[in-house]
Coordinates of C-alpha atoms in Angstrom, one line a residue:
M51 CA -62.3 143.2 -8.2
S52 CA -61.5 146.7 -7.0
Q53 CA -61.3 149.8 -9.2
L54 CA -57.6 150.0 -8.6
S55 CA -57.0 146.4 -9.7
R56 CA -59.2 147.0 -12.8
Y57 CA -57.1 150.1 -13.6
L58 CA -53.9 148.0 -13.2
M59 CA -55.2 145.3 -15.5
R60 CA -56.3 147.8 -18.1
E61 CA -52.9 149.6 -18.2
L62 CA -50.9 146.4 -18.4
S63 CA -53.2 144.8 -21.0
L64 CA -52.7 147.9 -23.2
F65 CA -48.9 147.4 -23.2
I66 CA -49.2 143.6 -23.5
L67 CA -51.4 144.1 -26.6
F68 CA -48.9 146.5 -28.2
A69 CA -46.1 144.1 -27.5
L70 CA -48.0 141.1 -28.9
I71 CA -49.0 143.1 -32.1
G72 CA -45.3 144.1 -32.6
L73 CA -44.0 140.6 -32.1
L74 CA -46.7 139.0 -34.2
G75 CA -46.1 141.5 -37.0
L76 CA -42.4 140.6 -37.0
Y77 CA -43.1 136.9 -37.1
T78 CA -45.7 137.2 -39.8
F79 CA -43.3 139.2 -41.9
F80 CA -40.6 136.5 -41.7
D81 CA -43.2 133.8 -42.4
L82 CA -44.3 135.7 -45.5
I83 CA -40.7 136.1 -46.7
A84 CA -40.2 132.3 -46.2
E85 CA -43.3 131.6 -48.4
L86 CA -42.1 133.8 -51.3
G87 CA -39.8 131.1 -52.5
D88 CA -42.8 128.8 -53.3
L89 CA -44.7 131.4 -55.4
G90 CA -45.6 130.0 -58.8
V91 CA -45.5 126.3 -57.6
G92 CA -48.7 124.8 -59.0
G93 CA -51.4 127.5 -58.4
Y94 CA -49.7 129.0 -55.3
G95 CA -49.8 132.8 -55.6
L96 CA -49.3 135.8 -53.4
K97 CA -52.9 135.6 -52.2
D98 CA -52.5 132.0 -51.2
A99 CA -49.3 132.9 -49.3
L100 CA -51.1 135.7 -47.4
I101 CA -54.0 133.3 -46.5
Y102 CA -51.5 130.7 -45.3
V103 CA -49.6 133.2 -43.2
A104 CA -52.8 134.6 -41.8
L105 CA -54.0 131.1 -40.8
R106 CA -50.7 130.5 -39.1
S107 CA -51.0 133.7 -37.0
P108 CA -52.9 132.0 -34.0
A109 CA -50.0 129.5 -33.7
N110 CA -47.5 132.4 -33.6
A111 CA -49.7 134.2 -31.0
Y112 CA -49.7 131.1 -28.8
E113 CA -45.9 131.0 -28.9
L114 CA -45.4 134.7 -28.3
L115 CA -48.1 135.5 -25.7
P116 CA -45.9 134.7 -22.6
I117 CA -43.1 136.8 -24.1
A118 CA -45.6 139.6 -24.8
V119 CA -46.8 139.4 -21.2
L120 CA -43.3 139.9 -19.9
I121 CA -42.4 142.8 -22.3
G122 CA -45.7 144.5 -21.9
G123 CA -45.7 143.9 -18.1
I124 CA -42.2 145.4 -17.8
F125 CA -43.1 148.5 -19.9
G126 CA -46.5 148.9 -18.2
L127 CA -45.3 148.6 -14.7
S128 CA -42.3 150.8 -15.5
H129 CA -44.7 153.4 -16.8
L130 CA -46.6 153.3 -13.6
S131 CA -43.4 153.4 -11.6
G132 CA -42.0 156.3 -13.6
S133 CA -45.2 158.4 -13.1
S134 CA -45.0 157.5 -9.4
E135 CA -48.4 155.7 -9.5
L136 CA -46.9 152.4 -8.3
T137 CA -45.3 154.3 -5.4
V138 CA -48.6 156.0 -4.5
M139 CA -50.3 152.6 -4.5
R140 CA -47.8 151.2 -2.1
A141 CA -47.9 154.3 0.1
S142 CA -51.7 154.3 0.2
G143 CA -51.7 150.8 1.8
V144 CA -51.4 148.4 -1.1
S145 CA -49.1 145.7 0.3
L146 CA -46.7 143.6 -1.8
R147 CA -48.9 140.6 -1.2
R148 CA -52.0 142.4 -2.5
L149 CA -50.0 143.7 -5.5
L150 CA -48.8 140.2 -6.3
L151 CA -52.4 138.9 -6.0
W152 CA -53.5 141.4 -8.6
L153 CA -50.7 140.4 -10.9
C154 CA -51.5 136.8 -10.4
L155 CA -55.1 137.5 -11.5
I156 CA -53.8 139.2 -14.6
G157 CA -51.4 136.4 -15.3
T158 CA -54.2 133.9 -14.8
F159 CA -56.3 135.7 -17.4
Y160 CA -53.5 135.5 -20.0
A161 CA -52.8 131.9 -19.0
T162 CA -56.4 131.1 -19.8
L163 CA -56.1 132.9 -23.1
T164 CA -53.0 131.0 -24.0
L165 CA -54.7 127.7 -23.1
L166 CA -57.6 128.5 -25.4
L167 CA -55.3 129.4 -28.2
G168 CA -53.2 126.3 -27.8
E169 CA -56.2 123.9 -27.4
Y170 CA -58.7 125.1 -30.0
I171 CA -57.7 128.1 -32.2
S172 CA -54.0 127.3 -33.0
P173 CA -54.5 123.6 -34.1
A174 CA -57.5 124.5 -36.2
G175 CA -55.6 127.3 -37.9
N176 CA -52.5 125.1 -38.6
R177 CA -54.7 122.4 -40.1
M178 CA -56.5 124.9 -42.3
A179 CA -53.2 126.5 -43.3
N180 CA -51.6 123.2 -44.3
Q181 CA -54.7 122.1 -46.3
H182 CA -54.9 125.4 -48.1
R183 CA -51.2 125.4 -49.0
L184 CA -51.4 121.8 -50.1
A185 CA -54.4 122.4 -52.3
A186 CA -52.8 125.5 -53.9
T187 CA -49.4 124.0 -54.6
Q188 CA -50.5 120.6 -55.8
S189 CA -53.9 121.6 -57.4
M190 CA -55.5 118.6 -55.8
L191 CA -58.9 118.2 -54.1
V192 CA -58.2 117.9 -50.3
G193 CA -60.9 117.6 -47.7
D194 CA -60.8 116.8 -43.9
F195 CA -63.4 114.3 -42.8
R196 CA -63.9 111.9 -39.9
S197 CA -62.7 109.2 -42.2
G198 CA -59.4 110.9 -42.8
V199 CA -58.1 112.9 -45.8
W200 CA -59.4 112.5 -49.3
I201 CA -57.2 113.4 -52.3
K202 CA -58.0 113.3 -56.0
D203 CA -55.1 112.1 -58.2
G204 CA -56.0 111.7 -61.8
K205 CA -58.5 108.9 -62.1
Q206 CA -58.0 107.9 -58.5
I207 CA -59.7 109.1 -55.4
V208 CA -57.6 108.2 -52.4
N209 CA -58.6 108.1 -48.7
I210 CA -55.9 108.0 -46.0
A211 CA -57.1 107.4 -42.5
E212 CA -53.9 108.5 -40.7
M213 CA -50.2 108.9 -41.2
L214 CA -47.6 107.8 -38.5
P215 CA -44.5 109.7 -37.7
D216 CA -42.3 107.2 -39.7
L217 CA -44.3 108.3 -42.8
T218 CA -46.3 105.0 -42.8
V219 CA -49.9 105.5 -44.0
V220 CA -52.6 103.5 -42.2
H221 CA -55.8 102.2 -43.8
A222 CA -55.3 103.4 -47.4
R223 CA -58.3 103.0 -49.7
I224 CA -58.0 103.8 -53.5
Y225 CA -61.0 104.2 -55.8
E226 CA -59.9 103.8 -59.4
F227 CA -62.3 105.1 -62.2
G228 CA -62.3 104.4 -65.9
Q229 CA -62.7 106.6 -69.0
T230 CA -66.5 106.9 -68.5
L231 CA -66.1 107.6 -64.8
T232 CA -67.3 104.2 -63.8
L233 CA -65.8 102.6 -60.8
E234 CA -63.4 99.9 -62.0
K235 CA -61.3 98.9 -58.9
I236 CA -61.1 99.4 -55.2
I237 CA -57.7 98.8 -53.6
E238 CA -57.4 98.7 -49.8
G239 CA -54.2 98.4 -47.8
H240 CA -53.7 97.9 -44.1
N241 CA -50.6 100.1 -44.2
G242 CA -48.3 101.5 -46.9
R243 CA -44.8 102.8 -47.2
F244 CA -43.3 105.3 -49.7
Q245 CA -40.5 103.7 -51.7
S246 CA -39.6 106.2 -54.4
K247 CA -41.1 108.9 -56.5
G248 CA -44.5 107.7 -57.7
N249 CA -44.3 104.3 -56.0
W250 CA -45.8 103.1 -52.7
T251 CA -45.9 99.6 -51.3
L252 CA -49.2 98.5 -49.6
Q253 CA -49.2 95.7 -47.1
K254 CA -52.1 93.2 -46.6
A255 CA -53.9 94.5 -49.7
T256 CA -57.4 93.7 -50.8
I257 CA -58.2 94.4 -54.5
T258 CA -61.9 94.4 -55.6
Q259 CA -62.1 94.6 -59.4
F260 CA -65.4 95.3 -61.2
L261 CA -65.7 93.5 -64.5
P262 CA -67.2 95.5 -67.4
E263 CA -70.9 95.2 -68.3
H264 CA -71.8 93.8 -64.9
A265 CA -69.9 90.6 -65.6
G266 CA -69.0 90.1 -62.0
V267 CA -66.5 91.0 -59.4
V268 CA -62.9 89.6 -58.9
L269 CA -61.5 89.7 -55.4
S270 CA -57.8 89.2 -54.7
K271 CA -55.7 89.6 -51.5
P272 CA -52.0 89.9 -52.4
T273 CA -49.5 90.2 -49.5
T274 CA -48.0 93.4 -51.1
F275 CA -49.3 95.7 -53.8
N276 CA -47.2 98.2 -55.8
W277 CA -49.3 101.4 -55.9
Q278 CA -48.4 103.9 -58.7
T279 CA -49.4 107.5 -57.9
S280 CA -48.1 111.0 -57.9
I281 CA -49.0 111.4 -54.3
S282 CA -45.9 111.9 -52.1
P283 CA -45.4 112.1 -48.3
A284 CA -45.2 115.9 -48.6
M285 CA -48.7 116.0 -49.9
L286 CA -49.9 114.0 -46.9
A287 CA -48.0 116.3 -44.5
V288 CA -51.4 117.6 -43.4
L289 CA -51.8 114.3 -41.5
L290 CA -48.4 114.5 -40.0
V291 CA -48.8 117.4 -37.6
E292 CA -45.9 118.4 -35.4
P293 CA -46.6 117.5 -31.7
A294 CA -46.2 121.1 -30.7
Q295 CA -49.1 122.0 -33.1
M296 CA -51.5 119.4 -31.7
S297 CA -54.1 120.1 -29.0
A298 CA -53.7 118.5 -25.6
T299 CA -56.8 116.4 -26.3
S300 CA -55.3 115.1 -29.5
L301 CA -52.0 114.4 -27.9
M302 CA -53.6 112.4 -25.1
S303 CA -55.4 110.3 -27.7
Y304 CA -52.3 109.8 -29.7
V305 CA -50.2 108.8 -26.7
E306 CA -52.7 106.2 -25.8
H307 CA -52.7 104.9 -29.4
L308 CA -48.8 104.6 -29.3
K309 CA -49.0 102.8 -26.0
R310 CA -51.5 100.3 -27.3
N311 CA -49.2 99.7 -30.2
K312 CA -46.1 99.5 -28.0
Q313 CA -44.4 102.5 -29.6
K314 CA -42.2 105.2 -28.1
T315 CA -44.2 108.0 -26.6
S316 CA -41.6 110.3 -25.0
R317 CA -41.8 113.0 -27.7
Y318 CA -45.6 113.2 -27.5
E319 CA -45.7 113.1 -23.8
L320 CA -43.2 116.0 -23.6
A321 CA -45.5 117.9 -26.0
L322 CA -48.5 117.1 -23.9
W323 CA -47.0 118.2 -20.6
G324 CA -45.6 121.2 -22.4
K325 CA -49.2 122.1 -23.5
L326 CA -50.3 121.8 -19.8
F327 CA -47.4 123.9 -18.3
Y328 CA -47.0 126.5 -21.1
P329 CA -49.9 128.7 -20.0
L330 CA -48.4 129.0 -16.5
A331 CA -45.5 130.8 -18.1
C332 CA -47.8 133.9 -18.4
L333 CA -48.1 133.8 -14.6
S334 CA -44.3 133.7 -14.0
M335 CA -43.7 136.4 -16.7
V336 CA -46.1 139.0 -15.2
L337 CA -44.5 138.3 -11.7
I338 CA -40.9 138.7 -12.9
A339 CA -41.9 142.0 -14.6
L340 CA -42.6 143.6 -11.1
P341 CA -39.0 143.6 -9.8
F342 CA -37.7 145.0 -13.1
A343 CA -40.2 147.8 -13.0
Q344 CA -39.5 148.6 -9.3
S345 CA -35.8 148.9 -10.1
Q346 CA -36.6 151.9 -12.2
R347 CA -37.2 154.1 -9.2
R348 CA -34.0 152.9 -7.5
S349 CA -31.7 153.3 -10.5
G350 CA -31.3 155.8 -13.4
N351 CA -30.1 153.0 -15.6
A352 CA -33.7 151.9 -16.4
G353 CA -33.1 151.2 -20.1
V354 CA -30.5 148.6 -19.4
R355 CA -32.8 146.8 -16.9
I356 CA -35.7 146.9 -19.3
F357 CA -33.4 145.4 -22.0
I358 CA -32.4 142.7 -19.6
G359 CA -36.0 141.9 -18.9
I360 CA -36.8 141.6 -22.7
A361 CA -33.7 139.4 -23.1
C362 CA -35.2 137.2 -20.3
G363 CA -38.2 136.6 -22.5
L364 CA -36.0 135.4 -25.3
V365 CA -34.0 133.2 -23.0
F366 CA -37.3 131.6 -21.8
H367 CA -38.4 131.0 -25.4
F368 CA -35.2 129.2 -26.3
L369 CA -34.8 127.5 -22.9
N370 CA -38.2 126.0 -23.4
Q371 CA -37.1 124.4 -26.6
I372 CA -33.7 123.2 -25.4
V373 CA -35.1 121.4 -22.3
V374 CA -37.6 119.5 -24.5
Y375 CA -34.8 118.3 -26.8
L376 CA -32.7 117.3 -23.9
G377 CA -35.6 115.6 -22.2
D378 CA -36.4 113.6 -25.4
L379 CA -32.7 112.7 -25.8
Y380 CA -32.1 111.5 -22.3
S381 CA -35.6 110.2 -21.5
W382 CA -36.1 112.6 -18.5
P383 CA -39.6 112.6 -16.8
P384 CA -41.8 114.9 -19.0
P385 CA -43.5 116.8 -16.1
I386 CA -40.1 117.7 -14.6
V387 CA -38.6 118.7 -18.0
V388 CA -41.3 121.1 -19.1
S389 CA -41.7 122.7 -15.7
I390 CA -38.0 123.7 -15.5
P391 CA -38.2 127.1 -17.4
T392 CA -41.4 128.2 -15.6
L393 CA -40.0 127.2 -12.1
L394 CA -36.7 128.9 -12.8
F395 CA -38.4 132.2 -13.8
L396 CA -40.7 132.0 -10.8
S397 CA -37.8 131.4 -8.5
A398 CA -35.9 134.3 -10.1
A399 CA -38.9 136.6 -9.6
A400 CA -39.2 135.6 -5.9
L401 CA -35.5 136.1 -5.3
M402 CA -35.4 139.6 -6.9
L403 CA -38.5 140.7 -5.0
W404 CA -37.1 139.4 -1.7
R405 CA -33.8 141.3 -2.3
Q406 CA -35.7 144.5 -3.2
E407 CA -37.9 144.4 -0.1
R408 CA -34.9 143.9 2.2
R409 CA -33.3 147.1 1.0

């Protein structure tokens, strides 16, 4: 990498960082405002709200990074164009192809950063945030283990392996203790459904009851079992993560699980392909920033053009969500659906550059 390309990356990265901090601060502020309504519920205080919002920050950064690349790229390249540095680069022999190659390298760097955020940091942050919020608002013991989630409810300790999108819990195991903290009963259910407040129905249940004073064990297998508990689906929401918050690896595993059980997979396939294509948005954003920046030296109305560029970032953000909803509604092929916004912006960047170079 040449000294000139390193200088270009350093200048653009500075503006991209400022744009990301500004957008992230705005999103964090609105997230905190939304949490203020739950203050005082259980043990949920201002400190818990701040921790929850902080843990959610990586997810917001993942969503905002392509927009920050566009806004930062426009302002960074406009700054270079306004100080004639971009013009000097071109006049000294830096061709458009070479400049685009440098921008592609910058876009690839931020695409990799977006991929790492979406695959590792953001899912872990969301999981920790949900667990912290649940523990604070419900004052229950919550832990995340390979065997699922464990919740203490009075004299019961409950283990839930997983929760399906239709709110069905799978492989529920309830350990019931007596006054002297001795194990009195183990209730296992293949699956369970929430019926009403404090009432779940377990299917294919197995009840193991331990008689007092080591008198023996009674085993029964009712078809259904009425489980009385204060645990609600909202408390188990930590198991029901939105597809957009899951990592690509988790989505692949879950799609395979749904296919084996002959369930609809379109929503999760769209999220999976979205995870694969979303980092490429950084590449298209940094490329579309170039024609907006070059227009500054050809027009005195630079503020309007920069505003249009920022608006393009917002359009991309909402377009990305709209096409996913439409793809799920009409069962369009996921790879085509999620690639539409990125390809549109790449095409727009190519068209604008072609028109500028012809002048």
